[in-house]
Amino acid sequence: MPNIHKAADPDQIIQSVVERFPCRVLWSEGRPCLEYQQEEDVAVITEYVQTTYGVQLLEVFFTAVESLPEET
């Protein structure tokens, strides 16, 4: 259960997400944007951030976008 009396640092949340999930952070005008691999990934990441830190995903990240497929 998250500690509601002590807010986590957004940088700490971002680092935790990147270490645990197949995603990366892009920066747009100094704001973090989550780039995820599959739609299912963003659902799991959203649940993790909510459960662990008690905040919504878009309170930490400016936006979340799915990765473009690599060209072959």
Short mmCIF file of N, CA and C in Angstrom, two decimals:
data_model
loop_
_atom_site.label_atom_id
_atom_site.label_comp_id
_atom_site.label_asym_id
_atom_site.label_seq_id
_atom_site.Cartn_x
_atom_site.Cartn_y
_atom_site.Cartn_z
N MET A 1 0.84 -1.18 0.00
CA MET A 1 0.00 0.00 0.00
C MET A 1 0.89 1.25 0.00
N PRO A 2 0.60 2.21 -0.85
CA PRO A 2 1.43 3.41 -0.90
C PRO A 2 1.29 4.25 0.36
N ASN A 3 2.34 4.94 0.70
CA ASN A 3 2.32 5.84 1.85
C ASN A 3 1.76 7.18 1.38
N ILE A 4 0.52 7.46 1.74
CA ILE A 4 -0.14 8.67 1.25
C ILE A 4 0.41 9.94 1.87
N HIS A 5 1.20 9.80 2.93
CA HIS A 5 1.74 10.98 3.60
C HIS A 5 3.08 11.42 3.04
N LYS A 6 3.66 10.62 2.16
CA LYS A 6 4.95 10.96 1.58
C LYS A 6 4.89 10.70 0.08
N ALA A 7 4.87 11.74 -0.70
CA ALA A 7 4.79 11.59 -2.16
C ALA A 7 6.15 11.17 -2.71
N ALA A 8 6.13 10.25 -3.65
CA ALA A 8 7.36 9.80 -4.30
C ALA A 8 7.81 10.85 -5.31
N ASP A 9 9.10 10.96 -5.46
CA ASP A 9 9.69 11.85 -6.43
C ASP A 9 9.38 11.31 -7.84
N PRO A 10 8.89 12.14 -8.76
CA PRO A 10 8.60 11.66 -10.12
C PRO A 10 9.79 10.97 -10.79
N ASP A 11 11.00 11.47 -10.56
CA ASP A 11 12.19 10.83 -11.15
C ASP A 11 12.36 9.41 -10.62
N GLN A 12 12.04 9.20 -9.35
CA GLN A 12 12.13 7.87 -8.75
C GLN A 12 11.10 6.93 -9.39
N ILE A 13 9.89 7.42 -9.61
CA ILE A 13 8.85 6.62 -10.24
C ILE A 13 9.26 6.25 -11.67
N ILE A 14 9.75 7.23 -12.41
CA ILE A 14 10.19 6.99 -13.79
C ILE A 14 11.28 5.93 -13.83
N GLN A 15 12.28 6.05 -12.98
CA GLN A 15 13.38 5.09 -12.93
C GLN A 15 12.86 3.70 -12.60
N SER A 16 11.96 3.60 -11.65
CA SER A 16 11.39 2.32 -11.26
C SER A 16 10.63 1.66 -12.41
N VAL A 17 9.85 2.45 -13.14
CA VAL A 17 9.08 1.93 -14.27
C VAL A 17 10.02 1.42 -15.37
N VAL A 18 11.04 2.18 -15.70
CA VAL A 18 11.97 1.80 -16.77
C VAL A 18 12.75 0.53 -16.40
N GLU A 19 13.07 0.37 -15.13
CA GLU A 19 13.81 -0.81 -14.69
C GLU A 19 12.95 -2.07 -14.71
N ARG A 20 11.65 -1.93 -14.51
CA ARG A 20 10.78 -3.10 -14.35
C ARG A 20 10.01 -3.52 -15.61
N PHE A 21 9.87 -2.62 -16.56
CA PHE A 21 9.00 -2.90 -17.70
C PHE A 21 9.70 -2.64 -19.03
N PRO A 22 9.22 -3.28 -20.11
CA PRO A 22 9.80 -3.06 -21.43
C PRO A 22 9.31 -1.74 -22.02
N CYS A 23 9.95 -0.67 -21.61
CA CYS A 23 9.55 0.66 -22.07
C CYS A 23 10.77 1.57 -22.01
N ARG A 24 10.58 2.78 -22.47
CA ARG A 24 11.63 3.78 -22.32
C ARG A 24 10.98 5.15 -22.17
N VAL A 25 11.78 6.12 -21.76
CA VAL A 25 11.28 7.47 -21.56
C VAL A 25 11.84 8.36 -22.65
N LEU A 26 10.96 9.06 -23.31
CA LEU A 26 11.33 10.08 -24.28
C LEU A 26 11.06 11.42 -23.61
N TRP A 27 11.81 12.43 -24.00
CA TRP A 27 11.60 13.74 -23.40
C TRP A 27 11.13 14.71 -24.47
N SER A 28 10.06 15.41 -24.18
CA SER A 28 9.50 16.40 -25.10
C SER A 28 9.36 17.71 -24.35
N GLU A 29 10.14 18.69 -24.75
CA GLU A 29 10.13 20.00 -24.11
C GLU A 29 10.33 19.88 -22.60
N GLY A 30 11.23 18.97 -22.20
CA GLY A 30 11.56 18.80 -20.79
C GLY A 30 10.58 17.97 -20.00
N ARG A 31 9.59 17.39 -20.67
CA ARG A 31 8.58 16.58 -19.98
C ARG A 31 8.75 15.11 -20.38
N PRO A 32 8.63 14.20 -19.40
CA PRO A 32 8.80 12.78 -19.70
C PRO A 32 7.58 12.19 -20.40
N CYS A 33 7.84 11.40 -21.43
CA CYS A 33 6.80 10.70 -22.17
C CYS A 33 7.14 9.21 -22.13
N LEU A 34 6.17 8.39 -21.80
CA LEU A 34 6.39 6.95 -21.73
C LEU A 34 6.17 6.33 -23.10
N GLU A 35 7.16 5.58 -23.57
CA GLU A 35 7.01 4.83 -24.81
C GLU A 35 6.96 3.35 -24.43
N TYR A 36 5.85 2.70 -24.74
CA TYR A 36 5.67 1.30 -24.37
C TYR A 36 5.60 0.43 -25.63
N GLN A 37 5.77 -0.88 -25.43
CA GLN A 37 5.84 -1.81 -26.55
C GLN A 37 4.46 -2.27 -27.01
N GLN A 38 3.60 -2.65 -26.08
CA GLN A 38 2.28 -3.19 -26.42
C GLN A 38 1.22 -2.56 -25.52
N GLU A 39 0.00 -2.56 -26.00
CA GLU A 39 -1.11 -1.99 -25.23
C GLU A 39 -1.24 -2.66 -23.86
N GLU A 40 -0.99 -3.96 -23.80
CA GLU A 40 -1.07 -4.67 -22.52
C GLU A 40 -0.03 -4.14 -21.53
N ASP A 41 1.14 -3.74 -22.05
CA ASP A 41 2.20 -3.22 -21.19
C ASP A 41 1.76 -1.96 -20.47
N VAL A 42 1.12 -1.06 -21.17
CA VAL A 42 0.73 0.21 -20.54
C VAL A 42 -0.32 -0.04 -19.46
N ALA A 43 -1.17 -1.03 -19.64
CA ALA A 43 -2.15 -1.35 -18.60
C ALA A 43 -1.45 -1.85 -17.33
N VAL A 44 -0.45 -2.71 -17.50
CA VAL A 44 0.29 -3.23 -16.35
C VAL A 44 1.09 -2.12 -15.69
N ILE A 45 1.71 -1.26 -16.47
CA ILE A 45 2.50 -0.14 -15.93
C ILE A 45 1.58 0.82 -15.16
N THR A 46 0.43 1.11 -15.72
CA THR A 46 -0.54 1.99 -15.07
C THR A 46 -0.94 1.42 -13.70
N GLU A 47 -1.24 0.14 -13.67
CA GLU A 47 -1.63 -0.52 -12.41
C GLU A 47 -0.49 -0.48 -11.40
N TYR A 48 0.74 -0.73 -11.87
CA TYR A 48 1.91 -0.70 -10.99
C TYR A 48 2.09 0.68 -10.36
N VAL A 49 2.04 1.73 -11.17
CA VAL A 49 2.24 3.09 -10.66
C VAL A 49 1.13 3.44 -9.66
N GLN A 50 -0.10 3.09 -9.98
CA GLN A 50 -1.22 3.39 -9.09
C GLN A 50 -1.08 2.64 -7.76
N THR A 51 -0.78 1.35 -7.84
CA THR A 51 -0.70 0.51 -6.64
C THR A 51 0.51 0.86 -5.78
N THR A 52 1.65 1.04 -6.42
CA THR A 52 2.90 1.26 -5.69
C THR A 52 3.04 2.68 -5.16
N TYR A 53 2.66 3.66 -5.98
CA TYR A 53 2.91 5.05 -5.61
C TYR A 53 1.65 5.86 -5.33
N GLY A 54 0.49 5.31 -5.65
CA GLY A 54 -0.76 6.01 -5.36
C GLY A 54 -1.01 7.21 -6.24
N VAL A 55 -0.43 7.22 -7.43
CA VAL A 55 -0.66 8.32 -8.38
C VAL A 55 -1.06 7.73 -9.73
N GLN A 56 -1.67 8.53 -10.55
CA GLN A 56 -2.04 8.12 -11.90
C GLN A 56 -0.81 8.22 -12.81
N LEU A 57 -0.76 7.38 -13.81
CA LEU A 57 0.36 7.35 -14.75
C LEU A 57 0.60 8.73 -15.37
N LEU A 58 -0.47 9.40 -15.77
CA LEU A 58 -0.32 10.69 -16.44
C LEU A 58 -0.04 11.85 -15.48
N GLU A 59 0.06 11.55 -14.19
CA GLU A 59 0.55 12.55 -13.25
C GLU A 59 2.08 12.55 -13.25
N VAL A 60 2.66 11.46 -13.72
CA VAL A 60 4.12 11.32 -13.77
C VAL A 60 4.63 11.60 -15.18
N PHE A 61 3.95 11.01 -16.17
CA PHE A 61 4.35 11.16 -17.56
C PHE A 61 3.41 12.12 -18.27
N PHE A 62 3.96 12.93 -19.15
CA PHE A 62 3.16 13.88 -19.92
C PHE A 62 2.17 13.14 -20.81
N THR A 63 2.64 12.04 -21.41
CA THR A 63 1.79 11.21 -22.27
C THR A 63 2.40 9.82 -22.35
N ALA A 64 1.65 8.89 -22.91
CA ALA A 64 2.15 7.54 -23.16
C ALA A 64 1.83 7.19 -24.60
N VAL A 65 2.85 6.71 -25.31
CA VAL A 65 2.68 6.37 -26.74
C VAL A 65 3.24 4.98 -27.00
N GLU A 66 2.60 4.28 -27.92
CA GLU A 66 3.08 2.97 -28.32
C GLU A 66 4.25 3.12 -29.29
N SER A 67 5.24 2.26 -29.16
CA SER A 67 6.40 2.28 -30.05
C SER A 67 5.97 1.99 -31.47
N LEU A 68 6.61 2.65 -32.40
CA LEU A 68 6.37 2.34 -33.80
C LEU A 68 7.11 1.06 -34.15
N PRO A 69 6.54 0.23 -35.02
CA PRO A 69 7.25 -0.99 -35.40
C PRO A 69 8.55 -0.63 -36.14
N GLU A 70 9.56 -1.46 -35.90
CA GLU A 70 10.83 -1.24 -36.58
C GLU A 70 10.70 -1.63 -38.04
N GLU A 71 11.34 -0.86 -38.91
CA GLU A 71 11.33 -1.18 -40.34
C GLU A 71 12.29 -2.32 -40.60
N THR A 72 11.93 -3.16 -41.55
CA THR A 72 12.81 -4.28 -41.90
C THR A 72 13.44 -4.08 -43.24
#
